Amino acid sequence: MPQIVHTEGESNTSEARKAWLRKSMGPKSTPLLKRDADVFLHQSLSSPCVSTIAKAEGIWIEDMEGRRYMDFHGNSVHHIGYGHPRLVAAIKAQLDDLPFAPRRFTNDPAVDLAEKLADIVPGDLGKMLFTTGGSDANEVALKIARAATGRFKTISFWDAFHGAGFGAASVGGEATFRSHIAGPLLSGTEHVAPFACYRCPYNHAGPETCGLACAKMVEYVLEREGDVAAVIAEPMRAVPYVPPPGFWRSVREACNRHGALLIMDEIPTGLGKTGRMFAFEHDEIIPDIVTLGKALGGGILPIAACVARKQLDVCGDFAIGHYTHEKNPVTARAALTTLQIIEDEGLVHRSATLGEHAISRLMDELQNVPTVGDIRGRGLMFGVEIVDDRADKTPGNARAERIYYACLEAGLSYKISQGCVLTLSPPLTISQSDLDHAIDIVVAAIKAES
Ligand SMILES: Cc1ncc(COP(=O)(O)O)c(C=O)c1O
């Protein structure tokens, strides 16, 4: 259950990891981990597993040995915490009422959910399809972009993740999802370097100085290719990297100039995680298509959505998202109730204020720590980059891993991204005292390793 994401080149058998496994594996976990490894296909980042899970409740997860952790990862599904009682009750009631809808039979929860999403997504994005997972929602978006523009090329970012399907992996930029698959991915999927001010030579100098070189590169490729159907990207990268001010406005305008659609993948960032309902709202742009998923199912059920501008309803003669659970009333009910909970409990505002508090505490307490390269984020998606030396920014992968295991030991689970970024993303329902306790754990572990 503890989530460590090993990026390319990172050791899967470090001393810190071996020590943790020796300590954490008990009589209940060990046999299950072995059965799991025997029966599941092994793949990078997931199987074999590093731990077991017996309970998930609120912000907490518990393994089969009874160890409890605050879950600051949750695969970005747990905005409302695990097992929110109102959501559990709504799902149970829906199961009794109408458990499934075969294709072509519409139902109240599916239409109610679509109307609700049309209502909360800005602009005239009001037509949609539901899918079971985010990868599929992105593939629907790509198909719409092809049909609407009569073009097939895309621009996306190296290092981005958009899902594991062939189309989604083709626009993705993470090596592990692109490598070792014999044969080509989708053609025409051009990639550019992502925005990442901290790693940029201009180093947060601001748009006046850097001239938004990262956005200009997107336009350069749009212009040189001349026939790009869409730019697809995460509005804020979950690493986390916040876009420089003006980046998205500049890309939006470039898309308009070159006849390309802008697709925002809000699968981890959407529904309040960054302190706005959608992360692109920080940047005052409106995309042509938005994809949502993960937390949409309330941390219980799988449902995702591709929401497009009404004028993009151009695929009526083709099947672009013909999924078995397209209008499943139970998953739709889960999503609708999740949106109601987010609204009724003021979770978007809560994410903004708690996130500000967390980031400013980290900045205050870690400002003089030489192994902290950067602290960044928005709302309750924030992170601390660990370096070996602040001056040359050498990534401190081994140090980050030791910090991670120290935090686990103290009862806090999260994800390490890109080898050295402690990526902290708690539920929006977290109490301030639990958040403060988690920050105490992270700060102490970082200071002990500096
Ligand atoms: C930005 C982004 N897009 C798409 C996906 C794929 O979603 P799913 O795993 O539901 O297919 C993910 C999942 O981590 C993601 O982070």
Short mmCIF file of C-alpha atoms and ligand atoms in Angstrom, two decimals:
data_model
loop_
_atom_site.label_atom_id
_atom_site.label_comp_id
_atom_site.label_asym_id
_atom_site.label_seq_id
_atom_site.Cartn_x
_atom_site.Cartn_y
_atom_site.Cartn_z
CA MET A 1 0.00 0.00 0.00
CA PRO A 2 2.70 2.57 0.62
CA GLN A 3 3.26 4.16 -2.71
CA ILE A 4 6.73 4.60 -4.03
CA VAL A 5 6.98 5.37 -7.66
CA HIS A 6 10.30 4.38 -9.08
CA THR A 7 11.25 6.43 -12.04
CA GLU A 8 13.65 5.28 -14.67
CA GLY A 9 17.06 4.26 -13.45
CA GLU A 10 15.98 4.20 -9.84
CA SER A 11 16.82 1.18 -7.76
CA ASN A 12 14.07 -1.25 -6.92
CA THR A 13 16.27 -2.95 -4.37
CA SER A 14 17.87 -0.11 -2.46
CA GLU A 15 19.04 -0.74 1.10
CA ALA A 16 16.33 1.59 2.41
CA ARG A 17 13.67 -0.39 0.56
CA LYS A 18 15.04 -3.77 1.65
CA ALA A 19 15.17 -2.61 5.27
CA TRP A 20 11.59 -1.40 5.04
CA LEU A 21 10.38 -4.66 3.51
CA ARG A 22 12.15 -6.69 6.23
CA LYS A 23 10.51 -4.61 8.92
CA SER A 24 7.03 -4.29 7.45
CA MET A 25 6.37 -7.78 6.14
CA GLY A 26 4.53 -9.77 8.77
CA PRO A 27 2.77 -13.13 8.92
CA LYS A 28 -0.37 -11.85 7.22
CA SER A 29 1.22 -9.77 4.47
CA THR A 30 3.97 -12.13 3.35
CA PRO A 31 1.78 -14.98 2.05
CA LEU A 32 -0.59 -12.59 0.25
CA LEU A 33 2.27 -10.71 -1.40
CA LYS A 34 3.64 -14.02 -2.65
CA ARG A 35 0.25 -15.15 -4.02
CA ASP A 36 -0.13 -11.74 -5.66
CA ALA A 37 3.30 -11.96 -7.30
CA ASP A 38 2.53 -15.49 -8.49
CA VAL A 39 -0.76 -14.69 -10.14
CA PHE A 40 -0.47 -11.16 -11.52
CA LEU A 41 1.56 -10.22 -14.56
CA HIS A 42 4.53 -8.24 -13.37
CA GLN A 43 4.78 -4.67 -14.59
CA SER A 44 6.71 -1.58 -13.68
CA LEU A 45 5.24 0.60 -10.91
CA SER A 46 2.56 -1.82 -9.75
CA SER A 47 3.12 -5.58 -9.55
CA PRO A 48 4.72 -7.14 -7.55
CA CYS A 49 3.32 -5.03 -4.72
CA VAL A 50 5.25 -3.53 -1.82
CA SER A 51 2.57 -4.00 0.81
CA THR A 52 -0.98 -5.12 1.52
CA ILE A 53 -4.08 -3.16 2.36
CA ALA A 54 -6.85 -4.21 4.72
CA LYS A 55 -8.71 -0.93 5.35
CA ALA A 56 -9.20 2.47 3.72
CA GLU A 57 -11.16 5.03 5.69
CA GLY A 58 -11.13 8.84 5.50
CA ILE A 59 -7.49 9.87 5.07
CA TRP A 60 -6.23 6.57 6.47
CA ILE A 61 -5.11 3.28 5.01
CA GLU A 62 -4.20 0.25 7.09
CA ASP A 63 -2.16 -2.79 6.11
CA MET A 64 -2.81 -6.39 7.09
CA GLU A 65 -0.36 -6.11 9.97
CA GLY A 66 -2.43 -3.28 11.46
CA ARG A 67 -0.02 -0.44 10.49
CA ARG A 68 -1.90 2.77 9.74
CA TYR A 69 -0.79 5.52 7.40
CA MET A 70 -2.16 8.89 6.40
CA ASP A 71 -2.51 8.48 2.64
CA PHE A 72 -1.07 11.50 0.82
CA HIS A 73 -1.21 9.78 -2.55
CA GLY A 74 -4.38 7.73 -3.01
CA ASN A 75 -3.79 7.62 -6.78
CA SER A 76 -5.55 11.03 -6.72
CA VAL A 77 -8.95 9.36 -6.23
CA HIS A 78 -9.57 10.26 -2.60
CA HIS A 79 -10.60 13.95 -2.70
CA ILE A 80 -13.55 13.20 -0.37
CA GLY A 81 -11.61 10.62 1.68
CA TYR A 82 -12.12 6.87 1.52
CA GLY A 83 -15.58 5.47 2.16
CA HIS A 84 -17.38 8.79 2.63
CA PRO A 85 -20.60 7.69 4.42
CA ARG A 86 -22.88 9.81 2.22
CA LEU A 87 -21.35 8.29 -0.91
CA VAL A 88 -21.52 4.73 0.43
CA ALA A 89 -25.22 5.23 1.25
CA ALA A 90 -25.95 6.69 -2.20
CA ILE A 91 -24.21 3.79 -3.96
CA LYS A 92 -26.09 1.22 -1.86
CA ALA A 93 -29.42 2.89 -2.63
CA GLN A 94 -28.60 3.02 -6.33
CA LEU A 95 -27.70 -0.69 -6.33
CA ASP A 96 -31.17 -1.46 -4.99
CA ASP A 97 -32.85 0.95 -7.39
CA LEU A 98 -31.16 0.28 -10.75
CA PRO A 99 -27.86 -1.62 -10.88
CA PHE A 100 -27.03 -1.45 -14.59
CA ALA A 101 -28.12 0.07 -17.90
CA PRO A 102 -27.46 -1.79 -21.15
CA ARG A 103 -26.31 0.46 -23.98
CA ARG A 104 -29.01 2.63 -25.54
CA PHE A 105 -31.12 2.62 -22.36
CA THR A 106 -30.71 5.94 -20.68
CA ASN A 107 -31.29 6.55 -17.00
CA ASP A 108 -31.67 9.37 -14.50
CA PRO A 109 -28.28 9.23 -12.75
CA ALA A 110 -26.35 9.26 -16.06
CA VAL A 111 -28.27 12.25 -17.44
CA ASP A 112 -28.21 14.06 -14.08
CA LEU A 113 -24.44 13.63 -13.94
CA ALA A 114 -23.96 14.89 -17.50
CA GLU A 115 -26.13 17.94 -16.79
CA LYS A 116 -24.22 18.62 -13.60
CA LEU A 117 -20.84 18.42 -15.35
CA ALA A 118 -22.10 20.67 -18.15
CA ASP A 119 -23.08 23.10 -15.44
CA ILE A 120 -19.75 23.20 -13.59
CA VAL A 121 -17.30 23.06 -16.51
CA PRO A 122 -16.75 26.67 -17.71
CA GLY A 123 -17.54 27.89 -21.22
CA ASP A 124 -19.81 25.98 -23.54
CA LEU A 125 -18.31 22.59 -22.76
CA GLY A 126 -21.57 20.76 -22.48
CA LYS A 127 -21.42 17.51 -24.47
CA MET A 128 -19.75 14.42 -23.09
CA LEU A 129 -19.20 10.70 -22.95
CA PHE A 130 -18.39 8.66 -19.87
CA THR A 131 -15.75 5.95 -19.83
CA THR A 132 -14.53 3.55 -17.17
CA GLY A 133 -11.03 5.02 -16.88
CA GLY A 134 -9.09 8.19 -17.62
CA SER A 135 -6.97 6.66 -20.35
CA ASP A 136 -10.11 5.91 -22.36
CA ALA A 137 -11.48 9.42 -21.76
CA ASN A 138 -8.30 10.82 -23.30
CA GLU A 139 -8.63 8.52 -26.28
CA VAL A 140 -12.19 9.72 -26.84
CA ALA A 141 -10.84 13.29 -26.73
CA LEU A 142 -8.20 12.47 -29.34
CA LYS A 143 -10.81 10.91 -31.63
CA ILE A 144 -13.03 13.98 -31.35
CA ALA A 145 -10.06 16.22 -32.17
CA ARG A 146 -9.28 14.17 -35.28
CA ALA A 147 -12.89 14.19 -36.45
CA ALA A 148 -13.40 17.90 -35.79
CA THR A 149 -10.20 19.11 -37.45
CA GLY A 150 -9.66 16.47 -40.13
CA ARG A 151 -6.09 16.27 -38.83
CA PHE A 152 -4.37 13.55 -36.82
CA LYS A 153 -1.25 15.07 -35.24
CA THR A 154 -0.95 16.04 -31.60
CA ILE A 155 1.49 17.95 -29.42
CA SER A 156 2.05 16.84 -25.85
CA PHE A 157 4.78 16.97 -23.22
CA TRP A 158 7.67 14.68 -22.60
CA ASP A 159 7.31 13.23 -19.07
CA ALA A 160 3.53 13.61 -19.14
CA PHE A 161 1.19 10.76 -18.30
CA HIS A 162 -2.17 10.40 -20.00
CA GLY A 163 -2.97 6.72 -19.41
CA ALA A 164 -1.86 3.24 -20.38
CA GLY A 165 -3.87 2.65 -23.58
CA PHE A 166 -2.02 2.77 -26.88
CA GLY A 167 -3.39 6.19 -27.84
CA ALA A 168 -2.94 7.63 -24.36
CA ALA A 169 0.56 6.16 -24.06
CA SER A 170 1.44 7.64 -27.45
CA VAL A 171 0.69 11.16 -26.29
CA GLY A 172 2.24 10.39 -22.90
CA GLY A 173 5.90 11.08 -22.42
CA GLU A 174 7.03 8.73 -19.69
CA ALA A 175 9.58 6.19 -20.82
CA THR A 176 8.12 3.32 -18.87
CA PHE A 177 4.80 3.58 -20.72
CA ARG A 178 6.43 3.95 -24.12
CA SER A 179 9.36 1.56 -24.03
CA HIS A 180 9.57 -2.19 -24.53
CA ILE A 181 6.37 -2.28 -26.56
CA ALA A 182 7.40 -3.86 -29.81
CA GLY A 183 6.41 -1.73 -32.76
CA PRO A 184 5.37 1.87 -33.16
CA LEU A 185 2.99 3.88 -31.04
CA LEU A 186 0.55 6.27 -32.78
CA SER A 187 2.19 8.29 -35.51
CA GLY A 188 1.99 12.07 -35.50
CA THR A 189 2.28 12.36 -31.73
CA GLU A 190 4.87 15.12 -31.43
CA HIS A 191 6.36 15.90 -28.02
CA VAL A 192 7.90 19.06 -26.61
CA ALA A 193 9.72 19.76 -23.35
CA PRO A 194 7.27 20.48 -20.54
CA PHE A 195 7.18 23.69 -18.54
CA ALA A 196 9.24 23.21 -15.38
CA CYS A 197 10.47 26.58 -14.11
CA TYR A 198 12.65 25.08 -11.41
CA ARG A 199 14.64 23.08 -13.95
CA CYS A 200 14.59 25.82 -16.59
CA PRO A 201 17.80 27.83 -17.11
CA TYR A 202 15.77 30.99 -16.36
CA ASN A 203 14.82 29.48 -12.97
CA HIS A 204 11.56 31.24 -12.09
CA ALA A 205 12.84 34.51 -13.55
CA GLY A 206 9.31 35.37 -14.69
CA PRO A 207 7.75 35.78 -18.12
CA GLU A 208 9.36 39.19 -18.69
CA THR A 209 12.80 37.61 -18.52
CA CYS A 210 12.26 34.13 -19.90
CA GLY A 211 9.82 35.26 -22.59
CA LEU A 212 7.85 32.06 -21.95
CA ALA A 213 10.28 30.04 -24.02
CA CYS A 214 8.37 26.88 -23.10
CA ALA A 215 5.12 28.22 -24.60
CA LYS A 216 6.97 29.50 -27.66
CA MET A 217 8.24 25.98 -28.30
CA VAL A 218 4.65 24.73 -28.46
CA GLU A 219 3.81 27.41 -31.02
CA TYR A 220 6.98 26.68 -32.97
CA VAL A 221 5.94 23.05 -33.43
CA LEU A 222 2.32 24.02 -34.18
CA GLU A 223 3.58 26.29 -36.91
CA ARG A 224 6.23 23.97 -38.34
CA GLU A 225 3.86 21.00 -38.48
CA GLY A 226 1.05 23.19 -39.74
CA ASP A 227 -1.61 20.52 -39.36
CA VAL A 228 -1.86 19.66 -35.68
CA ALA A 229 -5.27 18.50 -34.45
CA ALA A 230 -4.73 19.14 -30.75
CA VAL A 231 -2.44 20.03 -27.92
CA ILE A 232 -3.11 17.69 -25.00
CA ALA A 233 -1.64 18.33 -21.57
CA GLU A 234 -2.18 18.40 -17.84
CA PRO A 235 -2.85 22.04 -16.82
CA MET A 236 -0.65 21.59 -13.78
CA ARG A 237 1.64 18.62 -13.83
CA ALA A 238 1.13 16.26 -10.92
CA VAL A 239 4.92 16.05 -10.30
CA PRO A 240 3.97 18.80 -9.16
CA TYR A 241 4.96 21.56 -11.55
CA VAL A 242 2.91 24.74 -11.68
CA PRO A 243 2.82 26.46 -15.09
CA PRO A 244 4.50 29.85 -15.30
CA PRO A 245 2.05 32.79 -15.38
CA GLY A 246 0.79 33.34 -18.91
CA PHE A 247 1.88 29.93 -20.20
CA TRP A 248 -1.58 28.57 -20.90
CA ARG A 249 -2.92 31.85 -22.26
CA SER A 250 -0.07 31.88 -24.69
CA VAL A 251 -0.65 28.26 -25.73
CA ARG A 252 -4.41 28.82 -25.98
CA GLU A 253 -3.82 31.73 -28.37
CA ALA A 254 -1.30 29.72 -30.38
CA CYS A 255 -3.82 26.88 -30.73
CA ASN A 256 -6.40 29.37 -32.01
CA ARG A 257 -3.94 30.81 -34.53
CA HIS A 258 -3.02 27.36 -35.87
CA GLY A 259 -6.43 25.68 -35.85
CA ALA A 260 -5.58 23.17 -33.12
CA LEU A 261 -7.85 22.19 -30.24
CA LEU A 262 -6.69 22.41 -26.64
CA ILE A 263 -7.40 19.32 -24.54
CA MET A 264 -6.85 19.62 -20.78
CA ASP A 265 -6.33 16.37 -18.95
CA GLU A 266 -7.72 17.17 -15.50
CA ILE A 267 -7.82 13.56 -14.40
CA PRO A 268 -5.71 14.03 -11.23
CA THR A 269 -5.98 17.83 -10.90
CA GLY A 270 -9.71 18.36 -11.45
CA LEU A 271 -12.57 18.65 -8.96
CA GLY A 272 -10.81 20.97 -6.53
CA LYS A 273 -7.43 19.36 -5.94
CA THR A 274 -5.50 22.52 -6.82
CA GLY A 275 -7.82 24.94 -5.03
CA ARG A 276 -10.02 25.67 -8.05
CA MET A 277 -12.64 23.29 -9.42
CA PHE A 278 -10.43 22.85 -12.50
CA ALA A 279 -6.71 23.60 -12.52
CA PHE A 280 -6.96 25.49 -15.84
CA GLU A 281 -9.11 28.11 -14.06
CA HIS A 282 -5.96 29.41 -12.33
CA ASP A 283 -4.71 30.33 -15.80
CA GLU A 284 -7.92 32.00 -17.03
CA ILE A 285 -8.30 29.92 -20.14
CA ILE A 286 -11.05 27.66 -21.40
CA PRO A 287 -9.98 24.53 -23.26
CA ASP A 288 -11.98 22.87 -26.03
CA ILE A 289 -12.12 19.50 -24.30
CA VAL A 290 -11.61 18.48 -20.68
CA THR A 291 -11.07 14.97 -19.41
CA LEU A 292 -11.92 13.99 -15.85
CA GLY A 293 -11.58 10.76 -13.90
CA LYS A 294 -10.02 9.40 -10.72
CA ALA A 295 -11.76 11.33 -7.90
CA LEU A 296 -14.94 11.55 -10.01
CA GLY A 297 -15.85 8.09 -8.69
CA GLY A 298 -15.42 9.28 -5.11
CA GLY A 299 -12.53 6.93 -4.42
CA ILE A 300 -14.85 3.94 -4.70
CA LEU A 301 -15.94 3.35 -8.30
CA PRO A 302 -14.25 3.82 -11.67
CA ILE A 303 -15.73 6.50 -13.89
CA ALA A 304 -14.19 9.11 -16.16
CA ALA A 305 -15.56 11.69 -18.58
CA CYS A 306 -14.60 13.46 -21.77
CA VAL A 307 -16.40 16.83 -21.83
CA ALA A 308 -16.28 18.78 -25.09
CA ARG A 309 -17.51 22.07 -26.49
CA LYS A 310 -21.01 21.63 -27.83
CA GLN A 311 -19.86 22.38 -31.39
CA LEU A 312 -17.53 19.37 -31.19
CA ASP A 313 -20.44 16.97 -31.29
CA VAL A 314 -19.29 15.83 -34.74
CA CYS A 315 -18.87 12.07 -34.44
CA GLY A 316 -22.51 11.00 -34.62
CA ASP A 317 -21.82 8.51 -37.41
CA PHE A 318 -18.94 6.78 -35.62
CA ALA A 319 -18.54 4.88 -32.34
CA ILE A 320 -15.89 6.79 -30.42
CA GLY A 321 -16.53 5.69 -26.87
CA HIS A 322 -18.62 2.58 -27.08
CA TYR A 323 -17.93 1.32 -23.56
CA THR A 324 -19.95 -1.31 -21.72
CA HIS A 325 -20.28 0.88 -18.63
CA GLU A 326 -20.89 4.08 -20.58
CA LYS A 327 -24.09 4.95 -18.73
CA ASN A 328 -23.75 2.74 -15.68
CA PRO A 329 -26.24 4.21 -13.17
CA VAL A 330 -24.18 3.12 -10.15
CA THR A 331 -20.93 4.76 -11.25
CA ALA A 332 -22.90 7.80 -12.43
CA ARG A 333 -24.60 8.02 -9.04
CA ALA A 334 -21.20 7.80 -7.35
CA ALA A 335 -19.89 10.68 -9.47
CA LEU A 336 -22.97 12.83 -8.99
CA THR A 337 -22.90 12.34 -5.23
CA THR A 338 -19.15 13.05 -5.15
CA LEU A 339 -19.73 16.39 -6.91
CA GLN A 340 -22.51 17.19 -4.45
CA ILE A 341 -20.23 16.37 -1.50
CA ILE A 342 -17.44 18.54 -2.92
CA GLU A 343 -19.90 21.44 -3.21
CA ASP A 344 -21.76 20.93 0.08
CA GLU A 345 -18.58 20.56 2.14
CA GLY A 346 -16.86 23.52 0.45
CA LEU A 347 -13.91 21.30 -0.48
CA VAL A 348 -12.56 23.45 -3.30
CA HIS A 349 -12.12 26.42 -0.97
CA ARG A 350 -10.81 24.12 1.73
CA SER A 351 -8.17 22.77 -0.67
CA ALA A 352 -7.06 26.33 -1.50
CA THR A 353 -6.73 27.47 2.11
CA LEU A 354 -5.23 24.29 3.53
CA GLY A 355 -2.82 24.13 0.58
CA GLU A 356 -1.65 27.69 1.20
CA HIS A 357 -1.14 26.87 4.85
CA ALA A 358 0.83 23.68 4.06
CA ILE A 359 3.07 25.30 1.47
CA SER A 360 3.83 28.32 3.62
CA ARG A 361 4.67 26.08 6.60
CA LEU A 362 7.03 24.01 4.44
CA MET A 363 8.66 27.18 3.11
CA ASP A 364 9.11 28.62 6.59
CA GLU A 365 10.51 25.48 8.13
CA LEU A 366 12.68 24.29 5.29
CA GLN A 367 14.02 27.57 3.93
CA ASN A 368 17.53 27.01 5.26
CA VAL A 369 17.78 23.30 4.58
CA PRO A 370 20.45 22.83 1.90
CA THR A 371 18.97 19.58 0.55
CA VAL A 372 15.64 21.20 -0.32
CA GLY A 373 15.81 22.36 -3.92
CA ASP A 374 12.26 23.58 -4.36
CA ILE A 375 8.85 23.65 -2.70
CA ARG A 376 5.93 24.06 -5.04
CA GLY A 377 2.32 23.27 -5.71
CA ARG A 378 -1.22 24.53 -5.71
CA GLY A 379 -3.99 23.67 -3.29
CA LEU A 380 -3.57 20.20 -1.88
CA MET A 381 -1.18 19.07 -4.61
CA PHE A 382 2.26 20.12 -3.47
CA GLY A 383 5.76 18.74 -3.21
CA VAL A 384 9.29 19.14 -1.96
CA GLU A 385 12.18 18.50 -4.34
CA ILE A 386 15.17 16.89 -2.63
CA VAL A 387 18.61 17.66 -4.02
CA ASP A 388 22.10 16.68 -3.00
CA ASP A 389 23.26 20.22 -3.37
CA ARG A 390 21.09 23.28 -3.78
CA ALA A 391 23.65 25.07 -5.94
CA ASP A 392 23.89 22.50 -8.72
CA LYS A 393 20.42 20.97 -8.15
CA THR A 394 21.70 17.40 -8.41
CA PRO A 395 18.61 15.27 -7.77
CA GLY A 396 18.86 13.65 -4.35
CA ASN A 397 17.18 10.36 -5.23
CA ALA A 398 18.76 8.17 -2.55
CA ARG A 399 18.17 10.83 0.09
CA ALA A 400 14.54 11.24 -1.02
CA GLU A 401 14.02 7.51 -0.72
CA ARG A 402 15.43 7.41 2.82
CA ILE A 403 13.15 10.34 3.75
CA TYR A 404 10.23 8.47 2.26
CA TYR A 405 10.84 5.36 4.37
CA ALA A 406 11.32 7.48 7.51
CA CYS A 407 7.92 9.07 6.82
CA LEU A 408 6.32 5.66 6.30
CA GLU A 409 7.76 4.55 9.61
CA ALA A 410 6.11 7.59 11.20
CA GLY A 411 2.74 6.79 9.59
CA LEU A 412 2.68 8.91 6.43
CA SER A 413 2.46 7.45 2.92
CA TYR A 414 2.95 9.43 -0.28
CA LYS A 415 4.57 9.14 -3.66
CA ILE A 416 8.04 10.03 -4.87
CA SER A 417 7.89 11.47 -8.39
CA GLN A 418 10.78 11.80 -10.80
CA GLY A 419 13.06 10.11 -8.31
CA CYS A 420 13.43 13.02 -5.88
CA VAL A 421 10.16 14.93 -5.49
CA LEU A 422 8.19 14.15 -2.33
CA THR A 423 4.72 14.50 -3.82
CA LEU A 424 2.08 15.26 -1.22
CA SER A 425 -1.56 15.09 -2.17
CA PRO A 426 -3.94 14.49 0.76
CA PRO A 427 -7.74 14.25 0.62
CA LEU A 428 -9.55 17.60 0.58
CA THR A 429 -11.42 16.50 3.71
CA ILE A 430 -8.26 16.36 5.83
CA SER A 431 -8.37 18.24 9.13
CA GLN A 432 -5.83 20.97 9.71
CA SER A 433 -4.40 19.10 12.69
CA ASP A 434 -3.79 15.94 10.62
CA LEU A 435 -2.25 18.08 7.87
CA ASP A 436 0.02 19.77 10.40
CA HIS A 437 1.00 16.42 11.85
CA ALA A 438 1.94 15.14 8.37
CA ILE A 439 4.01 18.26 7.74
CA ASP A 440 5.78 17.76 11.08
CA ILE A 441 6.69 14.23 9.93
CA VAL A 442 7.99 15.38 6.53
CA VAL A 443 9.96 18.30 7.96
CA ALA A 444 11.58 16.12 10.64
CA ALA A 445 12.51 13.41 8.10
CA ILE A 446 14.01 15.97 5.70
CA LYS A 447 16.00 17.69 8.45
CA ALA A 448 17.31 14.34 9.70
CA GLU A 449 18.64 13.66 6.19
CA SER A 450 20.17 17.04 5.47
C1 LIG B 1 -2.84 12.97 -15.93
C2 LIG B 1 -3.43 11.59 -16.03
N1 LIG B 1 -4.12 11.27 -17.14
C3 LIG B 1 -4.66 10.05 -17.31
C4 LIG B 1 -4.53 9.06 -16.35
C5 LIG B 1 -5.09 7.69 -16.60
O1 LIG B 1 -6.20 7.42 -15.81
P1 LIG B 1 -6.65 5.90 -15.63
O2 LIG B 1 -5.60 5.22 -14.81
O3 LIG B 1 -7.97 6.00 -14.92
O4 LIG B 1 -6.77 5.30 -16.99
C6 LIG B 1 -3.82 9.36 -15.17
C7 LIG B 1 -3.64 8.32 -14.14
O5 LIG B 1 -2.77 8.36 -13.29
C8 LIG B 1 -3.25 10.65 -15.02
O6 LIG B 1 -2.55 10.98 -13.92
#
